mmCIF file of C-alpha atoms in Angstrom:
data_model
loop_
_atom_site.group_PDB
_atom_site.id
_atom_site.type_symbol
_atom_site.label_atom_id
_atom_site.label_comp_id
_atom_site.label_asym_id
_atom_site.label_seq_id
_atom_site.Cartn_x
_atom_site.Cartn_y
_atom_site.Cartn_z
ATOM 1 C CA UNK H 1 13.019 2.743 -11.871
ATOM 2 C CA UNK H 2 13.221 0.886 -8.567
ATOM 3 C CA UNK H 3 10.995 -2.042 -7.631
ATOM 4 C CA UNK H 4 9.912 -3.410 -4.280
ATOM 5 C CA UNK H 5 8.089 -6.741 -4.048
ATOM 6 C CA UNK H 6 6.814 -8.316 -0.851
ATOM 7 C CA UNK H 7 4.324 -11.086 -0.202
ATOM 8 C CA UNK H 8 2.745 -12.863 2.732
ATOM 9 C CA UNK H 9 0.604 -15.918 3.192
ATOM 10 C CA UNK H 10 -2.314 -14.795 5.336
ATOM 11 C CA UNK H 11 -4.309 -17.151 7.514
ATOM 12 C CA UNK H 12 -7.572 -15.408 6.712
ATOM 13 C CA UNK H 13 -9.985 -15.789 3.785
ATOM 14 C CA UNK H 14 -9.261 -13.710 0.677
ATOM 15 C CA UNK H 15 -12.764 -12.174 0.744
ATOM 16 C CA UNK H 16 -12.206 -10.881 4.295
ATOM 17 C CA UNK H 17 -8.905 -9.285 3.284
ATOM 18 C CA UNK H 18 -10.427 -7.822 0.116
ATOM 19 C CA UNK H 19 -13.232 -6.189 2.092
ATOM 20 C CA UNK H 20 -10.583 -4.319 4.074
ATOM 21 C CA UNK H 21 -8.132 -3.305 1.339
ATOM 22 C CA UNK H 22 -10.758 -2.236 -1.219
ATOM 23 C CA UNK H 23 -11.840 0.601 1.126
ATOM 24 C CA UNK H 24 -9.526 3.159 -0.456
ATOM 25 C CA UNK H 25 -10.089 5.753 2.271
ATOM 26 C CA UNK H 26 -9.651 3.233 5.098
ATOM 27 C CA UNK H 27 -5.968 2.562 4.516
ATOM 28 C CA UNK H 28 -5.006 4.257 7.808
ATOM 29 C CA UNK H 29 -6.950 1.575 9.705
ATOM 30 C CA UNK H 30 -4.394 -1.131 8.924
ATOM 31 C CA UNK H 31 -1.284 0.801 7.869
ATOM 32 C CA UNK H 32 0.758 1.868 10.919
ATOM 33 C CA UNK H 33 2.662 4.464 8.855
ATOM 34 C CA UNK H 34 -0.454 6.345 7.698
ATOM 35 C CA UNK H 35 -2.132 8.923 9.922
ATOM 36 C CA UNK H 36 -5.172 9.373 7.680
ATOM 37 C CA UNK H 37 -6.212 8.567 4.101
ATOM 38 C CA UNK H 38 -9.276 10.537 2.980
ATOM 39 C CA UNK H 39 -10.903 9.861 -0.375
ATOM 40 C CA UNK H 40 -10.628 12.949 -2.530
ATOM 41 C CA UNK H 41 -13.330 12.534 -5.149
ATOM 42 C CA UNK H 42 -16.197 10.749 -3.404
ATOM 43 C CA UNK H 43 -15.439 7.339 -4.941
ATOM 44 C CA UNK H 44 -14.657 5.074 -1.973
ATOM 45 C CA UNK H 45 -13.525 2.019 -3.959
ATOM 46 C CA UNK H 46 -12.777 0.838 -7.470
ATOM 47 C CA UNK H 47 -11.626 2.511 -10.676
ATOM 48 C CA UNK H 48 -11.039 6.235 -10.448
ATOM 49 C CA UNK H 49 -10.994 6.419 -6.657
ATOM 50 C CA UNK H 50 -8.542 9.039 -5.400
ATOM 51 C CA UNK H 51 -7.024 9.486 -1.963
ATOM 52 C CA UNK H 52 -4.400 11.373 -0.049
ATOM 53 C CA UNK H 53 -2.145 9.343 2.226
ATOM 54 C CA UNK H 54 -0.850 11.479 5.097
ATOM 55 C CA UNK H 55 2.073 9.661 6.671
ATOM 56 C CA UNK H 56 3.132 10.224 10.257
ATOM 57 C CA UNK H 57 6.007 12.691 10.218
ATOM 58 C CA UNK H 58 4.661 14.755 7.354
ATOM 59 C CA UNK H 59 4.929 13.178 3.886
ATOM 60 C CA UNK H 60 1.787 13.221 1.748
ATOM 61 C CA UNK H 61 1.133 11.065 -1.320
ATOM 62 C CA UNK H 62 -1.831 11.521 -3.656
ATOM 63 C CA UNK H 63 -2.963 8.362 -5.442
ATOM 64 C CA UNK H 64 -5.559 7.223 -7.955
ATOM 65 C CA UNK H 65 -6.810 3.717 -8.776
ATOM 66 C CA UNK H 66 -5.844 3.127 -12.427
ATOM 67 C CA UNK H 67 -6.747 -0.556 -12.716
ATOM 68 C CA UNK H 68 -9.014 -2.748 -10.616
ATOM 69 C CA UNK H 69 -10.161 -6.370 -10.628
ATOM 70 C CA UNK H 70 -12.838 -6.933 -7.976
ATOM 71 C CA UNK H 71 -11.649 -9.363 -5.324
ATOM 72 C CA UNK H 72 -8.180 -9.742 -6.810
ATOM 73 C CA UNK H 73 -6.139 -6.639 -7.726
ATOM 74 C CA UNK H 74 -5.798 -2.890 -7.196
ATOM 75 C CA UNK H 75 -3.286 -0.850 -9.229
ATOM 76 C CA UNK H 76 -2.655 2.647 -7.901
ATOM 77 C CA UNK H 77 -0.777 5.462 -9.609
ATOM 78 C CA UNK H 78 1.073 8.103 -7.628
ATOM 79 C CA UNK H 79 -0.113 11.471 -8.918
ATOM 80 C CA UNK H 80 1.709 13.695 -6.437
ATOM 81 C CA UNK H 81 4.169 13.192 -3.585
ATOM 82 C CA UNK H 82 5.965 15.312 -1.021
ATOM 83 C CA UNK H 83 8.593 12.561 -0.938
ATOM 84 C CA UNK H 84 11.248 13.022 -3.619
ATOM 85 C CA UNK H 85 9.502 10.650 -6.025
ATOM 86 C CA UNK H 86 9.009 11.704 -9.642
ATOM 87 C CA UNK H 87 6.448 9.003 -10.469
ATOM 88 C CA UNK H 88 5.381 5.539 -9.410
ATOM 89 C CA UNK H 89 2.662 2.980 -8.942
ATOM 90 C CA UNK H 90 1.768 0.156 -6.591
ATOM 91 C CA UNK H 91 -0.156 -3.059 -7.148
ATOM 92 C CA UNK H 92 -1.812 -5.206 -4.508
ATOM 93 C CA UNK H 93 -3.012 -8.693 -5.454
ATOM 94 C CA UNK H 94 -4.827 -11.396 -3.515
ATOM 95 C CA UNK H 95 -5.059 -15.076 -4.461
ATOM 96 C CA UNK H 96 -6.746 -17.937 -2.626
ATOM 97 C CA UNK H 97 -4.365 -20.538 -1.216
ATOM 98 C CA UNK H 98 -7.002 -22.475 0.712
ATOM 99 C CA UNK H 99 -10.510 -22.192 2.086
ATOM 100 C CA UNK H 100 -9.448 -19.750 4.788
ATOM 101 C CA UNK H 101 -6.071 -18.471 3.573
ATOM 102 C CA UNK H 102 -4.672 -16.314 0.814
ATOM 103 C CA UNK H 103 -1.491 -14.947 -0.693
ATOM 104 C CA UNK H 104 -1.169 -11.159 -0.570
ATOM 105 C CA UNK H 105 1.419 -9.605 -2.892
ATOM 106 C CA UNK H 106 2.526 -5.978 -3.003
ATOM 107 C CA UNK H 107 4.632 -4.472 -5.785
ATOM 108 C CA UNK H 108 5.818 -0.859 -5.702
ATOM 109 C CA UNK H 109 7.644 0.705 -8.646
ATOM 110 C CA UNK H 110 9.033 4.226 -8.308
ATOM 111 C CA UNK H 111 11.340 6.732 -9.954
ATOM 112 C CA UNK H 112 13.135 8.998 -7.497
ATOM 113 C CA UNK H 113 13.480 12.723 -8.131
ATOM 114 C CA UNK H 114 16.526 14.934 -7.397
ATOM 115 C CA UNK H 115 18.339 14.629 -10.737
ATOM 116 C CA UNK H 116 21.828 13.156 -10.357
ATOM 117 C CA UNK H 117 21.107 12.096 -6.775
ATOM 118 C CA UNK H 118 18.100 9.990 -7.850
ATOM 119 C CA UNK H 119 20.008 6.677 -8.059
ATOM 120 C CA UNK H 120 21.357 7.113 -4.522
ATOM 121 C CA UNK H 121 17.916 8.061 -3.286
ATOM 122 C CA UNK H 122 16.444 4.948 -4.901
ATOM 123 C CA UNK H 123 19.070 2.760 -3.245
ATOM 124 C CA UNK H 124 18.200 4.363 0.089
ATOM 125 C CA UNK H 125 14.417 4.066 -0.244
ATOM 126 C CA UNK H 126 14.237 0.537 -1.677
ATOM 127 C CA UNK H 127 15.063 -1.276 1.615
ATOM 128 C CA UNK H 128 12.978 1.228 3.589
ATOM 129 C CA UNK H 129 9.922 0.606 1.405
ATOM 130 C CA UNK H 130 10.575 -3.157 1.449
ATOM 131 C CA UNK H 131 10.563 -3.226 5.252
ATOM 132 C CA UNK H 132 7.448 -1.067 5.386
ATOM 133 C CA UNK H 133 5.732 -3.403 2.919
ATOM 134 C CA UNK H 134 6.359 -6.402 5.172
ATOM 135 C CA UNK H 135 5.051 -4.498 8.200
ATOM 136 C CA UNK H 136 1.894 -3.416 6.361
ATOM 137 C CA UNK H 137 1.095 -6.949 5.133
ATOM 138 C CA UNK H 138 1.399 -8.263 8.708
ATOM 139 C CA UNK H 139 -0.786 -5.370 9.875
ATOM 140 C CA UNK H 140 -3.487 -6.190 7.312
ATOM 141 C CA UNK H 141 -3.684 -9.759 8.610
ATOM 142 C CA UNK H 142 -3.822 -8.537 12.220
ATOM 143 C CA UNK H 143 -6.571 -6.057 11.383
ATOM 144 C CA UNK H 144 -8.667 -8.697 9.634
ATOM 145 C CA UNK H 145 -8.247 -11.097 12.580
ATOM 146 C CA UNK H 146 -8.897 -8.606 15.399
ATOM 147 C CA UNK H 147 -10.546 -5.501 13.930
ATOM 148 C CA UNK H 148 -8.092 -3.385 15.919
ATOM 149 C CA UNK H 149 -6.747 -0.398 14.039
ATOM 150 C CA UNK H 150 -3.008 -0.104 13.558
ATOM 151 C CA UNK H 151 -1.090 2.233 15.825
ATOM 152 C CA UNK H 152 1.728 4.480 14.673
ATOM 153 C CA UNK H 153 4.860 2.480 13.900
ATOM 154 C CA UNK H 154 8.173 3.917 15.121
#
């Protein structure tokens, strides 16, 4: 299993960030790697919500919220992926650091597919996913500050 952990101190109130990230189908609005992210089962936020992340360039990942603490944490399981990932999950947490600031933490844990090539694939994807995590956390802050949707990241 490979793990990616990134964090960022955001200069925006935790509640403002939470109102953006809890919208499970609105992920494309702040993630510059995601083309669209429709909710698949009619539950827009909270436990049991399902979505499909369609990344620019083709990959699709289906996810489901498997644990949820209102205002603080979302844990998402990967149920299906066109990337060579056998299984995985991601957790997003928010903690107040001041009246108008918060700490946003993202943890991704994944098991690559492809049998004997899996370890090499994990070593390849870990820095890629780490970089993307940093970009997305910056994009969340920018979206909360400006309301401008993210544009495709190249």
